[in-house]
Tab-separated table of C-alpha atoms and ligand atoms in Angstrom:
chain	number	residue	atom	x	y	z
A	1	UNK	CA	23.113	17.441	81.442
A	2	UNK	CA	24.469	20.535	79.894
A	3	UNK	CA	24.529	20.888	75.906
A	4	UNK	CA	27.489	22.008	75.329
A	5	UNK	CA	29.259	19.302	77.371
A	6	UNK	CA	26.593	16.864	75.552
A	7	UNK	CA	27.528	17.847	72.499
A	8	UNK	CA	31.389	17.701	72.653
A	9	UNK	CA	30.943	14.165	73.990
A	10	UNK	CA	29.192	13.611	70.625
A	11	UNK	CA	31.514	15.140	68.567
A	12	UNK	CA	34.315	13.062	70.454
A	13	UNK	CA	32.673	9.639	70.205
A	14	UNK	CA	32.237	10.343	66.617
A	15	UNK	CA	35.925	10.925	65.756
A	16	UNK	CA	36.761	7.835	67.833
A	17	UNK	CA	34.178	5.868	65.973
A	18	UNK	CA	35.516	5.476	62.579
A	19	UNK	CA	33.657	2.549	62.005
A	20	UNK	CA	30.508	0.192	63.104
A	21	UNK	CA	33.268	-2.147	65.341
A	22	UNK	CA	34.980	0.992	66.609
A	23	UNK	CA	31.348	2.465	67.091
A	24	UNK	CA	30.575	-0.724	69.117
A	25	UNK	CA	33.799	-0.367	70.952
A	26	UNK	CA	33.320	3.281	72.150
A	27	UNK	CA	29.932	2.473	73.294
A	28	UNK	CA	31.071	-0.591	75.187
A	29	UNK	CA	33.724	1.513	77.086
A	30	UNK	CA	31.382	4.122	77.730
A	31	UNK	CA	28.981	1.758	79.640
A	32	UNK	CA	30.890	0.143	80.926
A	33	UNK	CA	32.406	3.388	82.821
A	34	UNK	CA	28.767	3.214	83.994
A	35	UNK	CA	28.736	-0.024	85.392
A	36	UNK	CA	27.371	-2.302	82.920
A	37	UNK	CA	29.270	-5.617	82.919
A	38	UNK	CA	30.046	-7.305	79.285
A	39	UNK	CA	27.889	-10.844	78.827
A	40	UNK	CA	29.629	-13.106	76.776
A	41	UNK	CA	27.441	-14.552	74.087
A	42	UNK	CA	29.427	-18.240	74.691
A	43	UNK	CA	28.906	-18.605	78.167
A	44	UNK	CA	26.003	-19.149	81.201
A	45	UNK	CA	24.488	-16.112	82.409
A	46	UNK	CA	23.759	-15.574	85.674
A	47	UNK	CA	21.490	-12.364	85.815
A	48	UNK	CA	20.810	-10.404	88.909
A	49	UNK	CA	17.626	-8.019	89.352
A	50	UNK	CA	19.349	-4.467	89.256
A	51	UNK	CA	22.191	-5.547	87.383
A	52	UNK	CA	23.264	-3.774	83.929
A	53	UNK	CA	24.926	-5.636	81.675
A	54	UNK	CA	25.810	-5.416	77.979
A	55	UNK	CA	27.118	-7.841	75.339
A	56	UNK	CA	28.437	-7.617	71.403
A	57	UNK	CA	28.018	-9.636	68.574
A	58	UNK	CA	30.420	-9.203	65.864
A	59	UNK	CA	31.943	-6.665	67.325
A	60	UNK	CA	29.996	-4.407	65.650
A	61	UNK	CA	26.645	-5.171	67.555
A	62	UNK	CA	25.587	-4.414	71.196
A	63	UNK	CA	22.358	-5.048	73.469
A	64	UNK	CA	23.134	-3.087	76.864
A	65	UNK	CA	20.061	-3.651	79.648
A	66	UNK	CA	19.510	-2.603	82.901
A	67	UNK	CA	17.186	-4.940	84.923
A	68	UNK	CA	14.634	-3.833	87.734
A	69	UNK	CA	13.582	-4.502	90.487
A	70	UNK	CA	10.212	-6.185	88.854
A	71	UNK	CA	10.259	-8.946	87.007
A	72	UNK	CA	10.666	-7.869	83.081
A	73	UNK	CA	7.376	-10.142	82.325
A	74	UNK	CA	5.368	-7.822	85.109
A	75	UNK	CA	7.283	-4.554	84.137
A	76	UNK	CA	8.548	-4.725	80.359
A	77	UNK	CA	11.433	-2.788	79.139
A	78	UNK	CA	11.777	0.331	77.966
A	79	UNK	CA	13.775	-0.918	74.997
A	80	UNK	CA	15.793	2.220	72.632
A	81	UNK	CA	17.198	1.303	69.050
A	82	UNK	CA	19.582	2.634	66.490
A	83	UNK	CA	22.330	1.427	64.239
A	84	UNK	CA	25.809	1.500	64.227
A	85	UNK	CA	27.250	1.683	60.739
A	86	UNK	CA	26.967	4.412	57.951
A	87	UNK	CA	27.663	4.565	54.507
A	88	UNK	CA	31.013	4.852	53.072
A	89	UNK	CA	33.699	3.342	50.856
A	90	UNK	CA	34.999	-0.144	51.975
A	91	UNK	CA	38.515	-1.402	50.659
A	92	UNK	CA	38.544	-4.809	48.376
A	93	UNK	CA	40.166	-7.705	49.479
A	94	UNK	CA	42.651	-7.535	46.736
A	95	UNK	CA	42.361	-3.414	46.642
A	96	UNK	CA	46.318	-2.744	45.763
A	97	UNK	CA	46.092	-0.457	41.833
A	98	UNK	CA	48.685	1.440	40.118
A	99	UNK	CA	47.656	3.535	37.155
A	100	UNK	CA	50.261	6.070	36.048
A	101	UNK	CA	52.509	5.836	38.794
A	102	UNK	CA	49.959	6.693	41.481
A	103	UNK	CA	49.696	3.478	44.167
A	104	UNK	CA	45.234	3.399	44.592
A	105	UNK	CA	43.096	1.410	46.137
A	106	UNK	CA	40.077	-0.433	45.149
A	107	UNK	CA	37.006	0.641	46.896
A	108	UNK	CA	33.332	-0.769	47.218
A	109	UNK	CA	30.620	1.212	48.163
A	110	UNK	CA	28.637	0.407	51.462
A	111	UNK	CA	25.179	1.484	51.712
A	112	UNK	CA	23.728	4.689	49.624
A	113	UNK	CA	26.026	6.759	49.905
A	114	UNK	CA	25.825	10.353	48.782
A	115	UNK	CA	29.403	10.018	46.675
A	116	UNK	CA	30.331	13.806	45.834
A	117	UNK	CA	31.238	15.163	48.831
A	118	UNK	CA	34.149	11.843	49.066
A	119	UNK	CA	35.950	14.348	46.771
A	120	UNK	CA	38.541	16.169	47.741
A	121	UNK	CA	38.646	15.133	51.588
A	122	UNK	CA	41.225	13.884	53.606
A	123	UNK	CA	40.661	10.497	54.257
A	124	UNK	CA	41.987	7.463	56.433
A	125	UNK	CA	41.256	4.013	56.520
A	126	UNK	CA	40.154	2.017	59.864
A	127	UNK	CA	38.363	-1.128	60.658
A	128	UNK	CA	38.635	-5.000	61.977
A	129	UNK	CA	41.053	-7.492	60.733
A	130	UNK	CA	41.586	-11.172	61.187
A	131	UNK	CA	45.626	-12.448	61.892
A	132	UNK	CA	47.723	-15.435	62.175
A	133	UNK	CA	49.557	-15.272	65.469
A	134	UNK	CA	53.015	-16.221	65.916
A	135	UNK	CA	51.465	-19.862	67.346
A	136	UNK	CA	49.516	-20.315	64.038
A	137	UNK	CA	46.093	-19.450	65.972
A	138	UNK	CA	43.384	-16.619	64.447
A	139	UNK	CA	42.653	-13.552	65.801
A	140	UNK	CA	41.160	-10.304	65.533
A	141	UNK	CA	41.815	-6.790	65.968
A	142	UNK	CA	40.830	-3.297	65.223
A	143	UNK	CA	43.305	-0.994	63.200
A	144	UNK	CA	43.188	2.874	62.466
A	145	UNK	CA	45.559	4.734	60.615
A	146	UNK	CA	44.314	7.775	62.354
A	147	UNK	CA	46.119	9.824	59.382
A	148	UNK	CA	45.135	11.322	56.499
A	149	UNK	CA	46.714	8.654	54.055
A	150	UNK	CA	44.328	8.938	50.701
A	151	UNK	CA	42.933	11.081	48.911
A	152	UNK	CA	39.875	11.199	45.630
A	153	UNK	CA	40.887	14.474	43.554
A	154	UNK	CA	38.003	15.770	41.630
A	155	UNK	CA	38.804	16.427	38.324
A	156	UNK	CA	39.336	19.840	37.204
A	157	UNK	CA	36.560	21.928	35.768
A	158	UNK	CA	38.551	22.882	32.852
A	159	UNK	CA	39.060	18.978	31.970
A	160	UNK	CA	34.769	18.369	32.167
A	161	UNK	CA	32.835	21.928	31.199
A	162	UNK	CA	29.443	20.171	32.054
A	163	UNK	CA	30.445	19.284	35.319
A	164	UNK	CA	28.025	21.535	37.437
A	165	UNK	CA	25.210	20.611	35.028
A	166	UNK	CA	25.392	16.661	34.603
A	167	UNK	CA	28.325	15.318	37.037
A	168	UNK	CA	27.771	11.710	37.238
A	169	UNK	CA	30.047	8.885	39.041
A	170	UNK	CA	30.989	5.405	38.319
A	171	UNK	CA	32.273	3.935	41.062
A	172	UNK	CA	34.407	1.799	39.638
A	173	UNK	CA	36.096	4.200	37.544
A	174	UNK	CA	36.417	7.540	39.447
A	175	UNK	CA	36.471	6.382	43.677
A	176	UNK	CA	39.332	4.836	43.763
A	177	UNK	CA	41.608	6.998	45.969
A	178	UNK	CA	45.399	7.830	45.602
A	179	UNK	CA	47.044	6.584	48.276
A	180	UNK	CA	50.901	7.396	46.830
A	181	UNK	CA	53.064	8.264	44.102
A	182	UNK	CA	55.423	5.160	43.389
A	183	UNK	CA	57.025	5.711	40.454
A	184	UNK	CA	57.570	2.987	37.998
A	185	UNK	CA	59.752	0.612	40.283
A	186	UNK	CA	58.219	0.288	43.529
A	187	UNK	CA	55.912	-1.832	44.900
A	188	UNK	CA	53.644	-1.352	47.828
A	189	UNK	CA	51.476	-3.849	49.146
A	190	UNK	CA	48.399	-3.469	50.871
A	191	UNK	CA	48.529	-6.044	53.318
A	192	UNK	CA	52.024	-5.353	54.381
A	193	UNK	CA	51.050	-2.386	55.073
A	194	UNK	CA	47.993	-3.119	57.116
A	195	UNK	CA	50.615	-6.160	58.686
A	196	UNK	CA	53.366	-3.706	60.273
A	197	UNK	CA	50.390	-0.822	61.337
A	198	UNK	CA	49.043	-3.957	63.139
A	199	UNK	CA	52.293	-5.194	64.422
A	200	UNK	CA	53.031	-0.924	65.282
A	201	UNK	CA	49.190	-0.432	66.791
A	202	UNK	CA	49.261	-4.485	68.740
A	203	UNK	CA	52.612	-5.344	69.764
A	204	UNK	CA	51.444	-7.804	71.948
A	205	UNK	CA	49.585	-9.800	70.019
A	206	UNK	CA	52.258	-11.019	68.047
A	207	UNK	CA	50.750	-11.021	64.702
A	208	UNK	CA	52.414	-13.171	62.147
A	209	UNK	CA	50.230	-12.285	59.148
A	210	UNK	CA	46.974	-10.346	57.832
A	211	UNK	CA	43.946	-13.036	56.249
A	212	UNK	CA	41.227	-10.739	55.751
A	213	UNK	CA	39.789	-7.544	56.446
A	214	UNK	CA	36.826	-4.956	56.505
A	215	UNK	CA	38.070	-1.740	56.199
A	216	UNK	CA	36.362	1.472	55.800
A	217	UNK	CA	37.267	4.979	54.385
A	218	UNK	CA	36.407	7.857	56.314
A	219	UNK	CA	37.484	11.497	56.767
A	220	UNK	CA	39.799	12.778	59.156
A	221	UNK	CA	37.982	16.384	59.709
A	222	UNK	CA	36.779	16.133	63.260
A	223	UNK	CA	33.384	17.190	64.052
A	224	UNK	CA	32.424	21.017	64.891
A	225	UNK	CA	29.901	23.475	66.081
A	226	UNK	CA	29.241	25.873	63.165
A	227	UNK	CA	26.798	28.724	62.973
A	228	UNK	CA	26.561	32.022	63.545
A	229	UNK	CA	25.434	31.238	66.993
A	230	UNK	CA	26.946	27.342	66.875
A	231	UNK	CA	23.574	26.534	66.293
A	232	UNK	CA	24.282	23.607	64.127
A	233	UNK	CA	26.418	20.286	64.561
A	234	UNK	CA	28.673	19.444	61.231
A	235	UNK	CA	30.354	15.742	61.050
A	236	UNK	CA	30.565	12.408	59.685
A	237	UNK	CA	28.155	9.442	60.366
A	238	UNK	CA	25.517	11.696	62.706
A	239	UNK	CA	23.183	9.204	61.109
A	240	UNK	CA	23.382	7.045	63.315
A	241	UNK	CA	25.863	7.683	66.050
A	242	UNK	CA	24.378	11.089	66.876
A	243	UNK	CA	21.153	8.462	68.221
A	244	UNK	CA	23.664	5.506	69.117
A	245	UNK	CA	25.360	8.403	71.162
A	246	UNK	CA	22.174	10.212	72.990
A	247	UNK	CA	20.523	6.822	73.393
A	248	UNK	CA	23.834	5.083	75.610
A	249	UNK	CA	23.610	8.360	77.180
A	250	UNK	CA	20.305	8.597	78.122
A	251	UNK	CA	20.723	4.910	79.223
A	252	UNK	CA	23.512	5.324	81.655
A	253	UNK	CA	21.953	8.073	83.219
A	254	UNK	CA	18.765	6.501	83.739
A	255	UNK	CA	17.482	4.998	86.857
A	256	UNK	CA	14.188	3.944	86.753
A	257	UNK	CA	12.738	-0.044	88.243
A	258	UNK	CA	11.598	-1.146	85.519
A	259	UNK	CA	14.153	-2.866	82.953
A	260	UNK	CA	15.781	-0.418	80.040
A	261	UNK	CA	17.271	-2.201	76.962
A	262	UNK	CA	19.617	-0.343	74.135
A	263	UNK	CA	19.736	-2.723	70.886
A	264	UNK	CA	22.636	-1.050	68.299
A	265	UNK	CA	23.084	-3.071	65.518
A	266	UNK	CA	25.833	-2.813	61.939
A	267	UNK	CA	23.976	-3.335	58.316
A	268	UNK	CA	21.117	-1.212	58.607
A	269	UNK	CA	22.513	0.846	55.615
A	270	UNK	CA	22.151	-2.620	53.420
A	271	UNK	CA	19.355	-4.013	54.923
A	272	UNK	CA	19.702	-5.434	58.340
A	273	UNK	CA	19.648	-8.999	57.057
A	274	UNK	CA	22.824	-10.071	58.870
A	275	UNK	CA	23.645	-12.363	62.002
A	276	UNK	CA	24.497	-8.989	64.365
A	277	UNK	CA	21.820	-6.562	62.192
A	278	UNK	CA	18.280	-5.786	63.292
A	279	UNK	CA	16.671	-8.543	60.353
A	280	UNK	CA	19.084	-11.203	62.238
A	281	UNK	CA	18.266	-13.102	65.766
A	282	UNK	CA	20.573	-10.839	67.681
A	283	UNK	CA	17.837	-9.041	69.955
A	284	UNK	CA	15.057	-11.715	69.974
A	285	UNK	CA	18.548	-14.503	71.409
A	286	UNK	CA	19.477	-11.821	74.242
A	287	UNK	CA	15.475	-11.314	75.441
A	288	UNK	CA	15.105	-15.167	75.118
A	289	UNK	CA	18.058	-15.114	78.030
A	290	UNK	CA	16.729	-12.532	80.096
A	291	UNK	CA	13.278	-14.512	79.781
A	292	UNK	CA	13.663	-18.073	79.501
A	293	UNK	CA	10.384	-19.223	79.890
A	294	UNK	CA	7.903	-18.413	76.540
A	295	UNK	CA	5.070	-17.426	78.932
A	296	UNK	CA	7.486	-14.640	80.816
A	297	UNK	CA	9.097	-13.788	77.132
A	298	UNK	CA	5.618	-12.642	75.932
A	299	UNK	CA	4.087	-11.030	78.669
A	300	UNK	CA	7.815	-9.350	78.762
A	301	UNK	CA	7.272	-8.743	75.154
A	302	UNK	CA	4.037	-7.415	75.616
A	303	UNK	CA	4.709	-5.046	78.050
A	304	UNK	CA	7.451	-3.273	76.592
A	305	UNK	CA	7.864	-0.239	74.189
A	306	UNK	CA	10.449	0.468	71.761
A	307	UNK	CA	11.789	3.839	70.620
A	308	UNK	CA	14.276	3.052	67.297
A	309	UNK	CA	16.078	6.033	67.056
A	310	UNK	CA	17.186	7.536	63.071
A	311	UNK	CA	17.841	10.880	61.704
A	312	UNK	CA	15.305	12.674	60.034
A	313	UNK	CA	15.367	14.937	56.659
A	314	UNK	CA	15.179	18.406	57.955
A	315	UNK	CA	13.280	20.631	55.021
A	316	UNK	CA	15.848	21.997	53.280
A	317	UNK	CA	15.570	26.165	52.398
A	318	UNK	CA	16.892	25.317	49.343
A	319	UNK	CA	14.886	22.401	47.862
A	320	UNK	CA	12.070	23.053	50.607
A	321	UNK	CA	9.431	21.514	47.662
A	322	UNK	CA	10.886	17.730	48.493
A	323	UNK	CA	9.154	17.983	51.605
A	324	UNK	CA	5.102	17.977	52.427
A	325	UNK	CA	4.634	21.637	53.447
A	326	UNK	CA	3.080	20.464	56.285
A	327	UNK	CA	5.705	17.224	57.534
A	328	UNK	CA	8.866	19.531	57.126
A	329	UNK	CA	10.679	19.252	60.230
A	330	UNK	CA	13.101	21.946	61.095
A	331	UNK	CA	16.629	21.513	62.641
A	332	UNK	CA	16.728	22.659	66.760
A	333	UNK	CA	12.645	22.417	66.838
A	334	UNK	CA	12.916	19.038	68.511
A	335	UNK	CA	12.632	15.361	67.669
A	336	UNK	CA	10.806	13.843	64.912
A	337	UNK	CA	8.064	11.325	64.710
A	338	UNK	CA	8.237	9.029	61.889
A	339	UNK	CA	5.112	8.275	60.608
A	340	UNK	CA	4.439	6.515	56.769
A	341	UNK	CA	1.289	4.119	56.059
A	342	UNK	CA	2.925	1.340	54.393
A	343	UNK	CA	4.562	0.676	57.708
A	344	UNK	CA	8.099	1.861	56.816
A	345	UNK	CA	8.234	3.362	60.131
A	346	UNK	CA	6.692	1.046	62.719
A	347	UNK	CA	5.040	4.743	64.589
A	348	UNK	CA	1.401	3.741	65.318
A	349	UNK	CA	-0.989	6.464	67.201
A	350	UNK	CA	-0.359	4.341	70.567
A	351	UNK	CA	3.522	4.595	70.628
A	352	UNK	CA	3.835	8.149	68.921
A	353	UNK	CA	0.595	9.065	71.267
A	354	UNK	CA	3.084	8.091	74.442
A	355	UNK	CA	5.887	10.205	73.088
A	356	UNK	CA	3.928	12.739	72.927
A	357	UNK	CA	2.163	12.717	75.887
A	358	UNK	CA	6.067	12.647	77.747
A	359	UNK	CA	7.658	15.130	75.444
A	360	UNK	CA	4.187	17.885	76.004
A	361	UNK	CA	4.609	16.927	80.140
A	362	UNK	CA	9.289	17.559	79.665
A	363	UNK	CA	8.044	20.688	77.482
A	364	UNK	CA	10.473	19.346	75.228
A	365	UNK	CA	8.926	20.261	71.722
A	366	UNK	CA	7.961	17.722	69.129
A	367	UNK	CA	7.442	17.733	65.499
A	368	UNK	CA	6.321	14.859	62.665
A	369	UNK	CA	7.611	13.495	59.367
A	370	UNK	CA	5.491	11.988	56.631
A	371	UNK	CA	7.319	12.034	52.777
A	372	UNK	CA	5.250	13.851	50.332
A	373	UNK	CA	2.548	11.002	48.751
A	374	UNK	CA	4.611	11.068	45.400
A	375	UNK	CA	7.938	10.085	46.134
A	376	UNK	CA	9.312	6.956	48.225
A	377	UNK	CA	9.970	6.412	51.517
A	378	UNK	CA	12.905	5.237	53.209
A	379	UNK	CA	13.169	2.815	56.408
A	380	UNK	CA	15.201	2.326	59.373
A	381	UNK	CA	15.642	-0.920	62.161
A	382	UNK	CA	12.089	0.496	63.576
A	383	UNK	CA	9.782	-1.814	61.441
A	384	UNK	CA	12.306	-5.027	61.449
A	385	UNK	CA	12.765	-5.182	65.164
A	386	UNK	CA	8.821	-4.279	65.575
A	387	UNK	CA	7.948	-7.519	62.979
A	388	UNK	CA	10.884	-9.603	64.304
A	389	UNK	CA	9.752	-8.951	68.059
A	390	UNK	CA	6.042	-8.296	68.223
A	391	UNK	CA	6.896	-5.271	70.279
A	392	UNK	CA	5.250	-1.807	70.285
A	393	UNK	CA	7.900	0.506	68.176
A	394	UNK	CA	7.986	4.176	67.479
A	395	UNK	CA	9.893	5.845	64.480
A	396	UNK	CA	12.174	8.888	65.735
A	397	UNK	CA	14.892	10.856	64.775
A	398	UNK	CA	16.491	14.544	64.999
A	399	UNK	CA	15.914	16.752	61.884
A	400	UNK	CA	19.327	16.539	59.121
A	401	UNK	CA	20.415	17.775	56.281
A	402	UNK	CA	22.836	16.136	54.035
A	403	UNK	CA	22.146	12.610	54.750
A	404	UNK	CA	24.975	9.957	54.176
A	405	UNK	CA	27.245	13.153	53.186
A	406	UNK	CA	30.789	12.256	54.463
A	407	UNK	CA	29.562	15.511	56.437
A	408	UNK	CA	26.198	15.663	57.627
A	409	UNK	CA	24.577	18.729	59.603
A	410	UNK	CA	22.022	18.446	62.922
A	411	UNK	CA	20.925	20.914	65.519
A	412	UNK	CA	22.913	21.272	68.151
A	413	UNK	CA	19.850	21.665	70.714
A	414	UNK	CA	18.206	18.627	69.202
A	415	UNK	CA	20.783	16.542	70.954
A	416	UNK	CA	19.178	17.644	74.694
A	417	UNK	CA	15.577	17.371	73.536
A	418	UNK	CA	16.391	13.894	72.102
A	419	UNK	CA	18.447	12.926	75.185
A	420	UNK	CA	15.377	14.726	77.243
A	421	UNK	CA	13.166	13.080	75.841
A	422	UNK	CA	14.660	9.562	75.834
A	423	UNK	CA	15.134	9.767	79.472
A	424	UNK	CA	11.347	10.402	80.162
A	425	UNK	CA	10.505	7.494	78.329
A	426	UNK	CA	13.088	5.012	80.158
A	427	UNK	CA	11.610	6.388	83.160
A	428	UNK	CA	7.911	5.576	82.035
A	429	UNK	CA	5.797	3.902	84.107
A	430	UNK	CA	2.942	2.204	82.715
A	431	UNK	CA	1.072	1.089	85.866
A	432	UNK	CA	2.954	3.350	88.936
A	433	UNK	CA	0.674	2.043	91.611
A	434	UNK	CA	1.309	-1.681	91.216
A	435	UNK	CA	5.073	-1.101	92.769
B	501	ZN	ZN1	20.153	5.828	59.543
């Protein structure tokens, strides 16, 4: 596939991906334009050998799988992970504020976010929310106000000298953003708001009123090439759609016999421990129904290889000493093996051995992570799915900087080796004369 084409698709299913359920949406449509038929979680499945098929949970979850022509207990899968949601600023339930005639909203903060650069952006809100319908019944739907509608002004240098030196934030106090100037008199409300953009976004499903909702902000500045030579790839929530993205991608265009699996799951930002995140039975429920008998689940099991799929810290020029001189990958120089001995990436010399072996024979190149011995390490879905499942997992992940910014930065030719790369593995075959 050509980059540039590669990348714009990126950049586009980014800016239609506001959130984890609009995330899960966008990759739903996308494969299904490929094929895959959507399982529902409720009802009998009747699998066919060759099929693809995909199925959410939440809304903000999805398991896509291709099946061979072998049996998934003879063949395994070639199973790819990576997670749907990214930090940001989620609105209260009762968010509505008004402090000095200025209408606000009160804001939570999802996941570790990096909270300076909210400043000064334009921002909209978009998510899932739950209705009464005309007939009394529940429902859900997304919402986007697609606009920039809100605002966090930083305060003004002159009003905080020490600002560059010692800037600190309390969420409570300083996120909430401005949404409008009211006056003394009027009164806006939240939900009726979020009640006639439904109404304006759904006409027909007749909503009556809002219950709840999960609503995210998130900046309306599309994604874009920058660089002297476009070199790098600027926008929101690259960790993790950029691998959500490149992974679907590398799925769809796959066509190997033996069975491919794509696990994205929401929560990984607050620890996966949800019913649709990668510490919850989402995965291990959909490979129980592809294998129904224990014996075929664990030689399935056994067989297969995972690749989880999360950005990287590039070494930064500027703070290059936060890195091991040796383990600091560099943007556009390929993916990343994660490797760290207290098993916070689940990369053992057998499934980063394979990845290399494919990336040396796709001359696609390849470079390796490890955080410097005296500072902590993060994690990622890798080592939950790999404890959860029992299967073999590797740690990747293309080279960023600015990690859970509101605007991160990635190579723009890491995308291909990633997507490259991803494809040689689908199309691995363990044992090629046994047919
Ligand atoms: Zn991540």
């Amino acid at each position: 596939m050509n980059v540039p084409a590669l990348n714009q698709q990126l950049i586009d299913f980014i800016h239609a991906s506001p959130t984890p359920f609009h995330a899960t949406g966008e990759l739903k449509t996308l494969l299904q334009s490929a094929g895959f038929v959507e399982l529902d979680e409720a009802r009998h499945w009747h699998l066919q050998r060759g099929g693809r098929y995909l199925v959410t949970r939440n809304d903000s979850s999805l398991v896509a799988f291709t099946l061979g022509e072998q049996h998934p207990a003879d063949s395994g899968l070639r199973m790819l992970g990576a997670h749907t949601d990214s930090p940001c600023l989620h609105v209260k339930p009762q968010p509505d504020l008004v402090s000095n005639g200025y209408y606000q909203l009160g804001v939570e903060v999802y996941g570790g976010a990096l909270l300076n650069p909210w400043f000064d952006r334009d921002l909209s809100i978009a998510g899932r929310l739950s209705y009464r319908d005309a007939n009394g019944r529940l429902g859900s739907t997304l919402i986007d106000f697609q606009a920039p509608v809100a605002v966090i002004p930083s305060l003004a240098i002159h009003l905080d000298r020490d600002v560059n030196q010692s800037r600190s934030i309390n969420p409570q106090l300083h996120l909430p953003p401005v949404l409008m100037q009211t006056g003394d008199a009027a009164h806006v409300e939240f939900r009726r708001l979020l009640l006639e953009l439904a109404r304006e976004q759904h006409p027909e499903q007749g909503i009556d009123a809002v219950l709840e909702f999960e609503l995210c902000l998130y900046d309306c500045q599309p994604g874009a090439l920058v660089g002297l030579e476009q070199e790098f790839i600027a926008g929101a929530r690259l960790d993790n759609l950029l691998s959500c993205f490149v992974c679907a991608r590398a799925l769809m265009d796959s066509h190997a016999g033996s069975g491919q699996l794509l696990v994205c799951t929401d929560h990984e930002e607050v620890g996966s421990a949800s019913a649709c995140g990668a510490d919850g039975p989402f995965l291990k429920s959909v490979l129980q129904r592809i294998c129904p008998d224990p014996q075929e689940l664990a030689r399935c099991i056994s067989r297969s290889w995972l690749i989880s799929a999360d950005n990287a810290h590039g070494i930064h020029p500027n703070y290059a000493d936060r890195h091991d001189a040796r383990h600091g990958p560099l943007l556009n120089r390929g993916p990343v093996i994660k490797i760290n001995a207290g098993q916070r990436y689940a990369s053992n010399s057998e499934t980063a051995g394979l990845f290399r072996l494919l990336c040396d024979q796709a001359d696609i190149p390849l470079q390796s992570f490890v955080v410097r011995s005296d500072m902590a390490c993060g994690s990622t879905i890798g080592p939950l799915t790999a404890s959860n499942i029992g299967v073999r997992t590797l740690d990747v992940g293309v080279a960023t900087f600015a990690m859970h910014s509101i605007r991160e930065l990635a190579g723009a030719r890491d995308t291909d080796y990633l997507y490259r790369a991803l494809k040689a593995f689908l199309a691995y075959d363990e044992d090629p004369g046994s047919g």
